GROMACS .gro file of C-alpha atoms in nm:
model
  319
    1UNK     CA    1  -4.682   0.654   4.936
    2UNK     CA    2  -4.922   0.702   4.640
    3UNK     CA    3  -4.901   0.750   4.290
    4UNK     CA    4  -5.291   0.924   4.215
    5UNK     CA    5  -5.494   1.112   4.315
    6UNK     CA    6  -5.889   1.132   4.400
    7UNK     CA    7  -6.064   1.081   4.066
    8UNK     CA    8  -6.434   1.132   4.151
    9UNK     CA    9  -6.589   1.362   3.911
   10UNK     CA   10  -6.390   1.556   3.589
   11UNK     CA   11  -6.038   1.492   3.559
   12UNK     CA   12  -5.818   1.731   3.372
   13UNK     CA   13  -5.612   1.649   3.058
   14UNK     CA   14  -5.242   1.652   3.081
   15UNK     CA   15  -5.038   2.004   3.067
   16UNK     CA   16  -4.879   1.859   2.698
   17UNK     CA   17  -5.237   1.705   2.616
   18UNK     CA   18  -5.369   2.071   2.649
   19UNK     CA   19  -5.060   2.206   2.488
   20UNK     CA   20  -5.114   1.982   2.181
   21UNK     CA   21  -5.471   2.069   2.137
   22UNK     CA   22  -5.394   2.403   2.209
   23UNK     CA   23  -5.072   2.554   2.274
   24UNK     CA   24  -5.166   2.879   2.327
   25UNK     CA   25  -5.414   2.751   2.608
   26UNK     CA   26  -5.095   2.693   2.832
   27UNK     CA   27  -4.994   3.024   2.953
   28UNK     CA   28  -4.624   3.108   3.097
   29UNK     CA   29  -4.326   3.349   3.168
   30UNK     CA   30  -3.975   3.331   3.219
   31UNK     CA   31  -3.841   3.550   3.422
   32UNK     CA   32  -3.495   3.680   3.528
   33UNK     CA   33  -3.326   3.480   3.854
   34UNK     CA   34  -3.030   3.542   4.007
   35UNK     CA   35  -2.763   3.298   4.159
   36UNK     CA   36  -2.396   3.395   4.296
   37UNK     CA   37  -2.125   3.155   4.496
   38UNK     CA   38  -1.764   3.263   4.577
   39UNK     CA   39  -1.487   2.974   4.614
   40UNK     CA   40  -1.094   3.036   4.629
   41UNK     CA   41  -1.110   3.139   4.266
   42UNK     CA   42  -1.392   3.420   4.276
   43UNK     CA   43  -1.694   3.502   4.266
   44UNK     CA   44  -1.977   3.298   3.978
   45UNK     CA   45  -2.303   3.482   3.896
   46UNK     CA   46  -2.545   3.364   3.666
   47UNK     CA   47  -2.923   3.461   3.527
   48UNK     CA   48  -3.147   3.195   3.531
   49UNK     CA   49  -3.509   3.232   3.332
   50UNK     CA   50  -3.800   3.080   3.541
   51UNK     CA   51  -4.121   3.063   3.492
   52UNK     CA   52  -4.301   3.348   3.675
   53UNK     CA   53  -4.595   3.138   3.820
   54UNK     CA   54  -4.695   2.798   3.756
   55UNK     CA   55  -4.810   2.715   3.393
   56UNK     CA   56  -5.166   2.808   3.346
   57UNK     CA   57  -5.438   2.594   3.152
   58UNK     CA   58  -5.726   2.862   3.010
   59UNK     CA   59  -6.024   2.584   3.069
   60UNK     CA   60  -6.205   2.560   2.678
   61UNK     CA   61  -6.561   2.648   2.685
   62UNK     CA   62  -6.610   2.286   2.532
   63UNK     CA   63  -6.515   2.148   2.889
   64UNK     CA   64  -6.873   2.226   3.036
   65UNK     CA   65  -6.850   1.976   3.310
   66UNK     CA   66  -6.517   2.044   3.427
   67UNK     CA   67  -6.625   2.403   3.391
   68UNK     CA   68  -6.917   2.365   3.575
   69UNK     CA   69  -6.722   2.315   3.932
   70UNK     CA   70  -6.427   2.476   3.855
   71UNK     CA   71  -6.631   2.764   3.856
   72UNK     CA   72  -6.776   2.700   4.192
   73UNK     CA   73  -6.439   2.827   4.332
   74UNK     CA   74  -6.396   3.120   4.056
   75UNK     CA   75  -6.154   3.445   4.179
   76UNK     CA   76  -6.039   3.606   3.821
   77UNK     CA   77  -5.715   3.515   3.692
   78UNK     CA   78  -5.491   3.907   3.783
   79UNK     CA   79  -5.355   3.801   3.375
   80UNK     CA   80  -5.648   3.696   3.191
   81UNK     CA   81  -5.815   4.048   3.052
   82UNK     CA   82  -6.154   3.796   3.013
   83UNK     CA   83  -6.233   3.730   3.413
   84UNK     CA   84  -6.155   3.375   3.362
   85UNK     CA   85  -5.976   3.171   3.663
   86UNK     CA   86  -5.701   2.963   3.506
   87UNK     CA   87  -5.584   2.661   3.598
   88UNK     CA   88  -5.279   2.583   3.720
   89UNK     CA   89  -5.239   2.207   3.632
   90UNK     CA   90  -5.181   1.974   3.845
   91UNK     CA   91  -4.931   1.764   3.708
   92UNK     CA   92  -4.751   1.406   3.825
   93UNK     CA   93  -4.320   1.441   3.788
   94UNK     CA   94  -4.368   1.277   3.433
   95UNK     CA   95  -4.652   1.455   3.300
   96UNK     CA   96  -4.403   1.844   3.417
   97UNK     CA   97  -4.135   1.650   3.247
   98UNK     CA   98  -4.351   1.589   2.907
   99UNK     CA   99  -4.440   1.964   2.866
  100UNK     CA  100  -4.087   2.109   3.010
  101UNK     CA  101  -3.976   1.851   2.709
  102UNK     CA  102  -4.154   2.041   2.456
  103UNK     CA  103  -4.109   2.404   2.571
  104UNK     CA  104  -3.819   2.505   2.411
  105UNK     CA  105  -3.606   2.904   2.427
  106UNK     CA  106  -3.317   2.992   2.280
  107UNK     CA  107  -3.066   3.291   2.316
  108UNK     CA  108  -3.192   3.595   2.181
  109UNK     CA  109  -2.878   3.720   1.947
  110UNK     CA  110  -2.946   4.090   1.922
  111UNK     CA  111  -2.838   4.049   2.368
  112UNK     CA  112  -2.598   3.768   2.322
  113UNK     CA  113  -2.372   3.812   2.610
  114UNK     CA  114  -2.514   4.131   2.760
  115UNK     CA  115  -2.590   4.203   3.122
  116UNK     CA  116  -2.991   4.101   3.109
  117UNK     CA  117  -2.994   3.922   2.791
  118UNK     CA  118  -3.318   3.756   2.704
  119UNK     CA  119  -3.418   3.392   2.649
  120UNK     CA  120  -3.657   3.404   2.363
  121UNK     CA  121  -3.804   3.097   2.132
  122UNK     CA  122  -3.869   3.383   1.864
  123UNK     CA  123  -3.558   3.496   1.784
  124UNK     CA  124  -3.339   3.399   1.524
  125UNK     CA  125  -3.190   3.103   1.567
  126UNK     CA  126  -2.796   3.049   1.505
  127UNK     CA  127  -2.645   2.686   1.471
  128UNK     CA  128  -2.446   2.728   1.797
  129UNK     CA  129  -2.701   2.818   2.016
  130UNK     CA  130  -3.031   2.610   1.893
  131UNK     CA  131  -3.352   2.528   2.106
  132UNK     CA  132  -3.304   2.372   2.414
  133UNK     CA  133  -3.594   2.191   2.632
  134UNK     CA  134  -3.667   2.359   2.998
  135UNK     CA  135  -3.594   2.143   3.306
  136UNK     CA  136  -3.731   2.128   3.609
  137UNK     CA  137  -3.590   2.317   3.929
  138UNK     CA  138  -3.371   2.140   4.205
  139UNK     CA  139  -3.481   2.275   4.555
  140UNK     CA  140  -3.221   2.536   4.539
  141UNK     CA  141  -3.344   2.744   4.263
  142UNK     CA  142  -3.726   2.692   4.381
  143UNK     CA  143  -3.534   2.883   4.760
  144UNK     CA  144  -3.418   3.146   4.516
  145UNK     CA  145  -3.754   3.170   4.372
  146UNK     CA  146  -3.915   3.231   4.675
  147UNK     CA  147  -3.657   3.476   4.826
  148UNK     CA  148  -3.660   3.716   4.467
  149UNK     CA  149  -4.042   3.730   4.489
  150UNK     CA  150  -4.250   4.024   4.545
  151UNK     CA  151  -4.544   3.850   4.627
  152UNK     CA  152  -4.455   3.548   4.889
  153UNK     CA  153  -4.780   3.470   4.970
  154UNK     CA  154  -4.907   3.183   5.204
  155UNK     CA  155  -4.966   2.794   5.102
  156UNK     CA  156  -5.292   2.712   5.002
  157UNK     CA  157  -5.371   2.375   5.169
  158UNK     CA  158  -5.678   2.196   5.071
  159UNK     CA  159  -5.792   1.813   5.085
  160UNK     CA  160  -5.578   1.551   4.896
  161UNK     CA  161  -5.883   1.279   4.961
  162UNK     CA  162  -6.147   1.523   4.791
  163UNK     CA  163  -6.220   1.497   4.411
  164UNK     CA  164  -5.880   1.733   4.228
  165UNK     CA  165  -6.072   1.949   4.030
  166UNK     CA  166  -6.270   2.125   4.289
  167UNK     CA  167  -5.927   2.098   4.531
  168UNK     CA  168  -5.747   2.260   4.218
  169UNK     CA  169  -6.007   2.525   4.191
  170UNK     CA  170  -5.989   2.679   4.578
  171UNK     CA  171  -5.587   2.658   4.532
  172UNK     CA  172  -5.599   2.853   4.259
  173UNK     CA  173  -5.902   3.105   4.399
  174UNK     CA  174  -5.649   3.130   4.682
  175UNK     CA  175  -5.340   3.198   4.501
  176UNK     CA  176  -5.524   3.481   4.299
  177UNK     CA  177  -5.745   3.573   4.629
  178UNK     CA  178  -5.365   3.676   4.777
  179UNK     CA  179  -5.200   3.806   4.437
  180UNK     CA  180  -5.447   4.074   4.430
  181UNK     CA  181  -5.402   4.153   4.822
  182UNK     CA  182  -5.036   4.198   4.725
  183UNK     CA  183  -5.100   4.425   4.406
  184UNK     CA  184  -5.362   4.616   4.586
  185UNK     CA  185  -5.066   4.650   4.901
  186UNK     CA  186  -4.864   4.814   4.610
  187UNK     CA  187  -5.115   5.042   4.473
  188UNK     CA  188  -5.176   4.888   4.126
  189UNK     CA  189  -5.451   4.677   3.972
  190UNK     CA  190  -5.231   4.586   3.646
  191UNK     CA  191  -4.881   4.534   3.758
  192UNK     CA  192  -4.835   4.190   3.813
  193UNK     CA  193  -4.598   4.034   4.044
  194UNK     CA  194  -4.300   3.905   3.834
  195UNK     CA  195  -4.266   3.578   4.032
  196UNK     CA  196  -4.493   3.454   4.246
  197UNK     CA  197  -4.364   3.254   4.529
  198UNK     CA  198  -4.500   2.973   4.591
  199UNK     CA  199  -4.802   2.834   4.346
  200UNK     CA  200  -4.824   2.522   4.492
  201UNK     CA  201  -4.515   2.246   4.553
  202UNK     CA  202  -4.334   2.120   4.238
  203UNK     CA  203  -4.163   1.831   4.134
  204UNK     CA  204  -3.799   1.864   4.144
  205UNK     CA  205  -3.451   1.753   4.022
  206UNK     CA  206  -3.195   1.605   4.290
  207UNK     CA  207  -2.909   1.344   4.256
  208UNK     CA  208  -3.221   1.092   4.473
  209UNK     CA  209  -3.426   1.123   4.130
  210UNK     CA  210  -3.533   0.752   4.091
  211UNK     CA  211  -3.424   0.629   4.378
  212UNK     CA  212  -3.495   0.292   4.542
  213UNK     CA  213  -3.800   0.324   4.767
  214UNK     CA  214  -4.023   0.091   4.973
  215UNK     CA  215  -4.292   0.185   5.230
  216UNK     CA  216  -4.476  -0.035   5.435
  217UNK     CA  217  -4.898   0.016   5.399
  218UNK     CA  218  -5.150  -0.068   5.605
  219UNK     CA  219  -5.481  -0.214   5.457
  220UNK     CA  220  -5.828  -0.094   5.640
  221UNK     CA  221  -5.831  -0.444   5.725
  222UNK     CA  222  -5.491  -0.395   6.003
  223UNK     CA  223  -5.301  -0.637   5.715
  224UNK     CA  224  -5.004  -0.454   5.579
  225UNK     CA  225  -4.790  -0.496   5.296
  226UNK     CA  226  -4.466  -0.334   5.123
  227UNK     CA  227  -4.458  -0.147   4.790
  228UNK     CA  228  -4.179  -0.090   4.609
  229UNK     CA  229  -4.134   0.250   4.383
  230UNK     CA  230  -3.858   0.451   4.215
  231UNK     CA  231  -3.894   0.760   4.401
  232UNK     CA  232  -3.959   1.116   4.266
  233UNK     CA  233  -3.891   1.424   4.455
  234UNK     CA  234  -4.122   1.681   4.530
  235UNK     CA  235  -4.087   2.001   4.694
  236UNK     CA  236  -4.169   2.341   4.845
  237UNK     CA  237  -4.445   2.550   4.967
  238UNK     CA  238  -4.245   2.807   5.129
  239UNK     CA  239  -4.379   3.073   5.361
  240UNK     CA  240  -4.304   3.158   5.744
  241UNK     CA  241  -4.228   2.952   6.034
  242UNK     CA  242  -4.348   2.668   5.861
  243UNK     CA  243  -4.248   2.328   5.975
  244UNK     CA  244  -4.013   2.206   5.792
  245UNK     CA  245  -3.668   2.349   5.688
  246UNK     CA  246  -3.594   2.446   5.356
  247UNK     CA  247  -3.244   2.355   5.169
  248UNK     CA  248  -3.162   2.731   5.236
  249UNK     CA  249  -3.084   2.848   5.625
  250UNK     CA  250  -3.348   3.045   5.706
  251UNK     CA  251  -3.624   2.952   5.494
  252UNK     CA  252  -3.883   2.740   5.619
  253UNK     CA  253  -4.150   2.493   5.363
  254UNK     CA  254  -4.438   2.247   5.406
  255UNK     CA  255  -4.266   2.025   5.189
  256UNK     CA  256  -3.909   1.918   5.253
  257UNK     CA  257  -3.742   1.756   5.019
  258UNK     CA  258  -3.998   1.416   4.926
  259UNK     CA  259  -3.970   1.087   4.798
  260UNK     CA  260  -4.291   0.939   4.922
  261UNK     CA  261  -4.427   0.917   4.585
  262UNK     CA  262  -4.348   0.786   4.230
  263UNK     CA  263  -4.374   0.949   3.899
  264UNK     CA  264  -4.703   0.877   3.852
  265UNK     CA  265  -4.864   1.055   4.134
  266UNK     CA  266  -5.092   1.355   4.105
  267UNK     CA  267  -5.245   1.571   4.321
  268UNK     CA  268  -5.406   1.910   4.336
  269UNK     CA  269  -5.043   2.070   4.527
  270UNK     CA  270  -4.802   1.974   4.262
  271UNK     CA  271  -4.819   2.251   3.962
  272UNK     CA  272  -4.548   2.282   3.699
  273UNK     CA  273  -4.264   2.571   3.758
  274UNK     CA  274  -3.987   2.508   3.423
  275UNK     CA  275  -3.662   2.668   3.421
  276UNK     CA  276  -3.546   2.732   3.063
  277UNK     CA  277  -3.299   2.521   2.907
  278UNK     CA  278  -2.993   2.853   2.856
  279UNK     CA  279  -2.874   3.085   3.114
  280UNK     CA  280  -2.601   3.322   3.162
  281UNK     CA  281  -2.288   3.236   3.374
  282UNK     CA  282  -2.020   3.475   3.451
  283UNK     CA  283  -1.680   3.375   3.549
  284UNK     CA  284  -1.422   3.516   3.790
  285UNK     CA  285  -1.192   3.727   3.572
  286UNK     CA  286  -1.447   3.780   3.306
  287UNK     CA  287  -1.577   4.121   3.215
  288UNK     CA  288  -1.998   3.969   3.115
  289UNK     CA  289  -2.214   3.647   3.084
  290UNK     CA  290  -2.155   3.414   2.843
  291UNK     CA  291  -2.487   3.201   2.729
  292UNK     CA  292  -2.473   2.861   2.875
  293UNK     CA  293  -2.689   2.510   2.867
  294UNK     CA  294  -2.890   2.544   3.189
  295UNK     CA  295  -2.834   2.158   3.165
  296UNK     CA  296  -2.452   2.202   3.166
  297UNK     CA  297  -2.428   2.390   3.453
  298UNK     CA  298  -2.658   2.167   3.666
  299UNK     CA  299  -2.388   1.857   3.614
  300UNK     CA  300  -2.046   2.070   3.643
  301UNK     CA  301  -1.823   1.995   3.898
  302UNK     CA  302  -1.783   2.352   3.980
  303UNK     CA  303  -2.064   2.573   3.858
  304UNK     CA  304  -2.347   2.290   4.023
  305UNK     CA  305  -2.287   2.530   4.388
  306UNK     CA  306  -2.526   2.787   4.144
  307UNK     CA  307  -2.808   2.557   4.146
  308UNK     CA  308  -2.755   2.304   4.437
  309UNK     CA  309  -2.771   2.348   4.779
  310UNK     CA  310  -2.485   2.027   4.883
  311UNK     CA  311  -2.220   2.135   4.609
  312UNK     CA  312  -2.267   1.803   4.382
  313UNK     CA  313  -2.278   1.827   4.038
  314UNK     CA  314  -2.670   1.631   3.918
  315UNK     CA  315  -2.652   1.289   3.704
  316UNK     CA  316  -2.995   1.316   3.643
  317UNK     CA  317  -3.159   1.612   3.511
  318UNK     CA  318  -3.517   1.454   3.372
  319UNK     CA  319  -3.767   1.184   3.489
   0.00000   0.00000   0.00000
């Protein structure tokens, strides 16, 4: 178990330390994702918004030293018009919590209710329906993710002991190394895949949030000793015949589902994928969606089977 990560070298600022300085620096979009069940009663569908990729960081020229080897590893951002490489920042379960906190949508009223309609934080807000925070995925939705993507392209595993900016940098010159393989497969150099599956692992929401942990360590020196931890969970990395099993029959992830670490822990692998805090949920018997809290339907009794894997409604939706 660990809670850092290498620090030799620049360090990056926090995804809502670079979203206070900056906000437009962080870079994100929700997409559309789809979840069904069937029980005795009918069938439930529902449109989730997601972000697309991980949230991006666009590095400030006034970070010369951080620039100076992230750039080492530069492959062009397939988004940024300017050639730059952004980052995808690596974040610890608190630190995705802070800026999912702070990212805020709301339904858009001119769709309310309409097959498709759109989570948007610049609409018109009505009193019914105000801003709501995103949250963080449970391992089901992060197995949907993967499965509605057009470009499921291949983990990019690099060295948790080596210093995380550089480690950050060939991740991301890998991701964007294999987005343009897939947009070049499809004949375009502007289309961009709407979701890319995966970015790197993220941090998740289960019911073991928090849990009661202890691991035993071993010292260099043979002497070991127990630390103690409330765990968080992280997850994913999905590709093929991989060796672990995802949540989902049939789909296969580097990461299981984890509690090896603490809140606190960072490393170049964990990047921040939000889900936003309304989505649509259709009924059995109903004729179209109805706007829900996304936070709602991950603690019902009933509609949880959208967005968890074992059928149990979440008590804890944040770190």
């Amino acid at each position: 178990m660990t809670s850092g990560s290498a620090k030799v070298g620049p360090s990056f600022p926090t995804l809502l330390t670079a979203y206070t300085a900056r906000p437009l620096s962080i870079t994100f979009d929700f997409v559309r994702l789809r979840s069904s069940f069937t029980d005795s009663t009918g069938t439930y569908d529902a449109t989730f918004w997601v972000t697309g990729d991980a949230l991006k960081w666009e590095i400030p020229d006034s970070e010369a030293l951080l620039l100076s080897e992230w750039d080492k590893y530069k492959e062009p951002d397939p988004s940024d018009e300017n050639g730059k490489m952004l980052c995808r920042l690596p974040c610890s379960a608190k630190q995705n919590q802070e800026i999912a906190d702070v990212i805020t949508t709301h339904p858009d009223p001119i769709k309310s209710g309409s097959v498709g309609g759109l989570i948007n934080h610049k609409a018109p807000i009505r009193s019914h329906m105000m801003p709501e925070p995103s949250l963080l995925l449970t391992p089901k939705l992060y197995d949907l993710r993967w499965a509605q993507s057009k470009a499921q392209i291949k983990p990019c595993n690099q060295d948790i002991n080596l210093p995380i900016v550089g480690e950050s940098a060939k991740l991301n010159k890998c991701v964007n190394t294999q987005i343009r393989n897939v947009m070049k497969a499809a004949g375009t150099t502007t289309t961009i895949p709407n979701i890319i599956g995966d970015p790197g692992k993220i941090w998740a929401v289960t019911n073991d949030v928090y849990a009661n942990r202890e691991e035993t360590v071993t010292r260099k020196n043979g002497t070991t000793y127990t630390y103690k931890y409330k765990a968080a969970v992280n997850y994913g990395w999905h590709g093929r015949n991989l060796q672990s099993q995802a949540v989902t029959p049939g789909q296969t992830v580097i990461q299981s589902v984890g509690m090896r670490h603490d809140a606190t822990h960072i490393d170049y692998s964990q990047v921040a994928v939000l889900i936003a805090g309304w989505c649509e949920v259709t009924k059995p018997g109903e004729t179209g969606p109805t706007f829900m809290r996304t936070e709602a339907v991950y603690r019902d009794q009933t509609l949880c089977q959208l967005i968890t894997h074992d059928a149990k409604p979440l008590t804890v939706t944040r770190y």
